[in-house]
Coordinates of C-alpha atoms in Angstrom, one line a residue:
Chain A
E1 CA -19.7 35.9 74.1
D2 CA -22.2 38.8 74.7
Q3 CA -22.7 39.6 78.4
V4 CA -25.2 41.9 80.2
T5 CA -25.0 42.8 83.9
Q6 CA -27.7 44.8 85.6
S7 CA -27.5 46.6 88.9
P8 CA -28.8 46.8 91.5
E9 CA -30.7 43.5 91.7
A10 CA -33.4 45.2 93.7
L11 CA -34.3 48.8 94.4
R12 CA -37.0 50.2 96.7
L13 CA -37.9 53.9 96.3
Q14 CA -40.5 56.2 97.9
E15 CA -43.1 57.5 95.5
G16 CA -41.6 60.6 93.8
E17 CA -38.0 59.6 94.6
S18 CA -36.0 59.6 91.3
S19 CA -33.2 57.1 90.6
S20 CA -31.4 55.2 87.9
L21 CA -30.9 51.6 86.9
N22 CA -27.7 50.4 85.3
C23 CA -27.0 48.0 82.5
S24 CA -23.4 47.2 81.6
Y25 CA -22.7 45.2 78.5
T26 CA -20.0 43.7 76.3
V27 CA -21.0 42.8 72.8
S28 CA -19.3 42.1 69.5
G29 CA -20.8 44.8 67.3
L30 CA -23.9 46.4 69.0
R31 CA -26.9 46.1 66.9
G32 CA -29.2 47.5 69.6
L33 CA -29.7 47.7 73.3
F34 CA -33.3 46.9 74.5
W35 CA -35.1 47.7 77.7
Y36 CA -38.1 45.6 78.7
R37 CA -40.5 45.8 81.6
Q38 CA -41.8 42.6 83.3
D39 CA -44.7 42.5 85.7
P40 CA -45.2 39.5 88.0
G41 CA -46.7 36.5 86.2
K42 CA -46.4 38.2 82.7
G43 CA -44.1 38.2 79.8
P44 CA -41.6 41.0 79.2
E45 CA -43.0 44.1 77.5
F46 CA -40.9 46.2 75.2
L47 CA -40.0 49.8 76.3
F48 CA -37.1 51.1 74.2
T49 CA -34.4 50.3 71.7
L50 CA -31.1 52.3 71.6
Y51 CA -28.8 52.0 68.7
S52 CA -25.7 54.1 69.3
A53 CA -23.8 55.8 72.0
G54 CA -25.2 59.2 73.0
E55 CA -28.8 58.3 72.1
E56 CA -31.6 58.9 74.5
K57 CA -35.3 57.9 74.5
E58 CA -38.1 58.9 76.8
K59 CA -41.5 57.5 77.7
E60 CA -43.5 59.1 80.4
R61 CA -41.4 59.0 83.6
L62 CA -38.7 56.8 82.0
K63 CA -35.6 57.9 80.1
A64 CA -33.0 55.5 78.6
T65 CA -29.5 56.6 77.7
L66 CA -26.6 54.7 76.1
T67 CA -22.8 54.9 76.2
K68 CA -20.3 52.5 74.6
K69 CA -20.2 50.3 77.8
E70 CA -23.5 50.9 79.6
S71 CA -27.1 52.1 79.5
F72 CA -29.1 53.8 82.2
L73 CA -32.8 53.8 82.8
H74 CA -33.7 56.9 84.6
I75 CA -36.9 57.0 86.5
T76 CA -38.2 60.5 87.4
A77 CA -40.8 61.0 90.2
P78 CA -41.9 57.3 90.0
K79 CA -45.4 56.1 91.0
P80 CA -46.4 52.8 92.5
E81 CA -47.5 51.5 89.1
D82 CA -43.9 51.8 87.9
S83 CA -43.1 48.8 90.2
A84 CA -41.8 46.0 88.0
T85 CA -38.7 44.1 87.0
Y86 CA -36.8 46.0 84.3
L87 CA -34.7 43.9 81.9
C88 CA -31.9 45.0 79.6
A89 CA -30.8 43.0 76.5
V90 CA -28.3 43.4 73.7
G91 CA -28.4 42.3 70.1
S92 CA -25.2 41.8 68.2
H93 CA -24.5 42.2 64.5
F94 CA -23.0 38.7 64.7
G95 CA -25.8 37.1 66.5
N96 CA -28.6 37.4 63.9
E97 CA -31.8 37.9 65.8
K98 CA -30.5 36.6 69.2
L99 CA -30.9 38.8 72.2
T100 CA -28.8 38.4 75.4
F101 CA -30.7 39.4 78.5
G102 CA -29.5 40.6 81.9
T103 CA -31.1 39.2 85.1
G104 CA -33.0 42.4 85.7
T105 CA -33.6 45.0 88.4
R106 CA -36.7 44.5 90.6
L107 CA -38.1 48.0 91.3
T108 CA -40.5 48.6 94.1
I109 CA -42.1 52.1 94.5
I110 CA -43.6 52.6 98.0
P111 CA -46.6 54.9 98.2
Chain B
D1 CA -54.4 41.0 67.4
A2 CA -54.5 38.8 70.5
G3 CA -50.8 38.8 70.9
V4 CA -48.6 35.8 71.4
I5 CA -50.7 32.9 72.8
Q6 CA -49.1 30.1 74.9
S7 CA -50.7 27.0 76.4
P8 CA -50.9 25.7 79.0
R9 CA -50.3 28.5 81.4
H10 CA -49.3 26.1 84.2
E11 CA -48.1 22.6 84.0
V12 CA -47.2 20.3 86.8
T13 CA -45.8 16.9 86.0
E14 CA -43.7 14.2 87.4
M15 CA -40.0 13.4 86.6
G16 CA -39.7 11.3 83.5
Q17 CA -43.0 12.4 81.9
E18 CA -43.1 14.1 78.5
V19 CA -44.1 17.8 78.4
T20 CA -45.3 19.7 75.4
L21 CA -45.6 23.5 75.4
R22 CA -47.5 25.3 72.7
C23 CA -47.2 28.7 71.1
K24 CA -49.1 30.7 68.5
P25 CA -47.2 33.8 67.3
I26 CA -48.6 37.1 66.2
S27 CA -50.0 36.8 62.7
G28 CA -47.5 38.0 60.1
H29 CA -44.5 37.7 62.3
D30 CA -41.5 35.9 60.7
Y31 CA -39.5 35.1 63.8
L32 CA -40.4 32.9 66.7
F33 CA -38.3 32.5 69.9
W34 CA -38.4 30.1 72.8
Y35 CA -36.9 31.4 76.1
R36 CA -36.6 29.9 79.6
Q37 CA -36.6 32.1 82.7
T38 CA -35.3 31.1 86.1
M39 CA -34.3 33.1 89.2
M40 CA -30.7 32.0 88.9
R41 CA -30.1 32.4 85.2
G42 CA -32.6 34.9 84.1
L43 CA -34.1 34.9 80.6
E44 CA -32.2 32.5 78.3
L45 CA -32.8 32.0 74.6
L46 CA -33.3 28.3 73.8
I47 CA -34.0 28.4 70.0
Y48 CA -35.4 30.6 67.4
F49 CA -37.1 30.1 64.0
N50 CA -37.2 32.2 60.9
N51 CA -40.1 31.4 58.5
N52 CA -40.6 28.1 60.3
V53 CA -36.9 27.1 59.9
P54 CA -34.8 26.7 63.1
I55 CA -31.9 29.1 62.9
D56 CA -30.1 28.9 66.2
D57 CA -30.7 26.1 68.7
S58 CA -27.4 26.5 70.6
G59 CA -29.3 27.4 73.8
M60 CA -31.2 24.1 73.9
P61 CA -29.8 22.5 77.0
E62 CA -29.6 18.9 75.8
D63 CA -31.2 16.2 73.7
R64 CA -34.2 16.0 75.9
F65 CA -35.4 19.3 74.5
S66 CA -36.8 19.6 71.0
A67 CA -38.8 22.3 69.2
K68 CA -40.8 22.3 66.0
M69 CA -42.6 24.9 63.9
P70 CA -44.8 23.0 61.4
N71 CA -46.4 26.2 60.1
A72 CA -46.3 29.9 60.5
S73 CA -49.0 29.9 63.3
F74 CA -47.9 27.2 65.6
S75 CA -44.8 26.0 67.5
T76 CA -44.1 23.4 70.1
L77 CA -41.4 22.9 72.7
K78 CA -41.1 19.3 74.0
I79 CA -39.2 18.0 76.9
Q80 CA -38.8 14.2 77.1
P81 CA -38.1 13.0 79.7
S82 CA -38.6 15.9 82.0
E83 CA -36.4 16.5 85.1
P84 CA -36.9 18.6 88.2
R85 CA -34.2 21.0 87.0
D86 CA -36.4 21.8 84.0
S87 CA -38.8 23.7 86.3
A88 CA -38.9 27.3 85.0
V89 CA -41.2 29.7 83.2
Y90 CA -41.0 29.2 79.4
F91 CA -41.8 32.1 77.2
C92 CA -42.5 32.3 73.5
A93 CA -41.9 35.5 71.6
S94 CA -42.3 36.6 68.0
S95 CA -41.1 39.5 65.9
Q96 CA -41.4 40.8 62.3
A97 CA -38.7 40.9 59.7
G98 CA -38.3 44.2 57.9
N99 CA -37.8 46.0 61.2
A100 CA -34.0 46.1 61.4
Y101 CA -34.1 46.3 65.2
N102 CA -36.7 43.7 65.9
E103 CA -38.9 44.3 68.8
Q104 CA -39.9 41.0 70.3
F105 CA -43.4 40.5 71.6
F106 CA -43.6 38.0 74.4
G107 CA -46.4 35.7 75.4
P108 CA -47.6 35.2 79.0
G109 CA -45.4 32.2 79.6
T110 CA -45.9 28.6 80.8
R111 CA -44.9 27.9 84.3
L112 CA -43.6 24.3 84.4
T113 CA -43.1 22.4 87.6
V114 CA -41.4 19.0 87.5
L115 CA -41.8 17.0 90.7

């Protein structure tokens, strides 16, 4: 059974204070690792897909990296608008289109 | 495109009542997913369809839950009878075949409260 564990559950940072969110996973044949952002009262919004260990992707102040066991979402010089819950999910070659999600990291950026 | 549309946005009902949630996926998308999100369990896949056909319903908690997709532009998730433990936010998402690493687009969700 595919499993995703995210840490920490919650993180409070001062504006401009860089940090990283962790996503550990176990999956039978990784098809892709996905990062989503979720704002309160809204549905998750797609950020990145990573396909193989060593891959990195960037978008504004966010950079996602992938190893064989975990992924990190690095946030550089965050702004208050980066406050959200960040969800990690994995897709398996054996699970068709199914994604298994972690419970997320709730990020708060304090001005 | 308007994105994935869900209705109602909020539903409050009493235990034992039937609840029907509705979803309109993005036009041209081949896959439709129903998820449930709670604080304790996070986002869980209930069922998904490909070209209107249910493919995996292993996440449907019990026989009280049923889902249909009569055509490419409409799906329903029904709970009958509803119970307080069904209280959650239910999301519908859609994605497009042909993209090997399908990005799923989520709707705004329906917040269900069963009293």
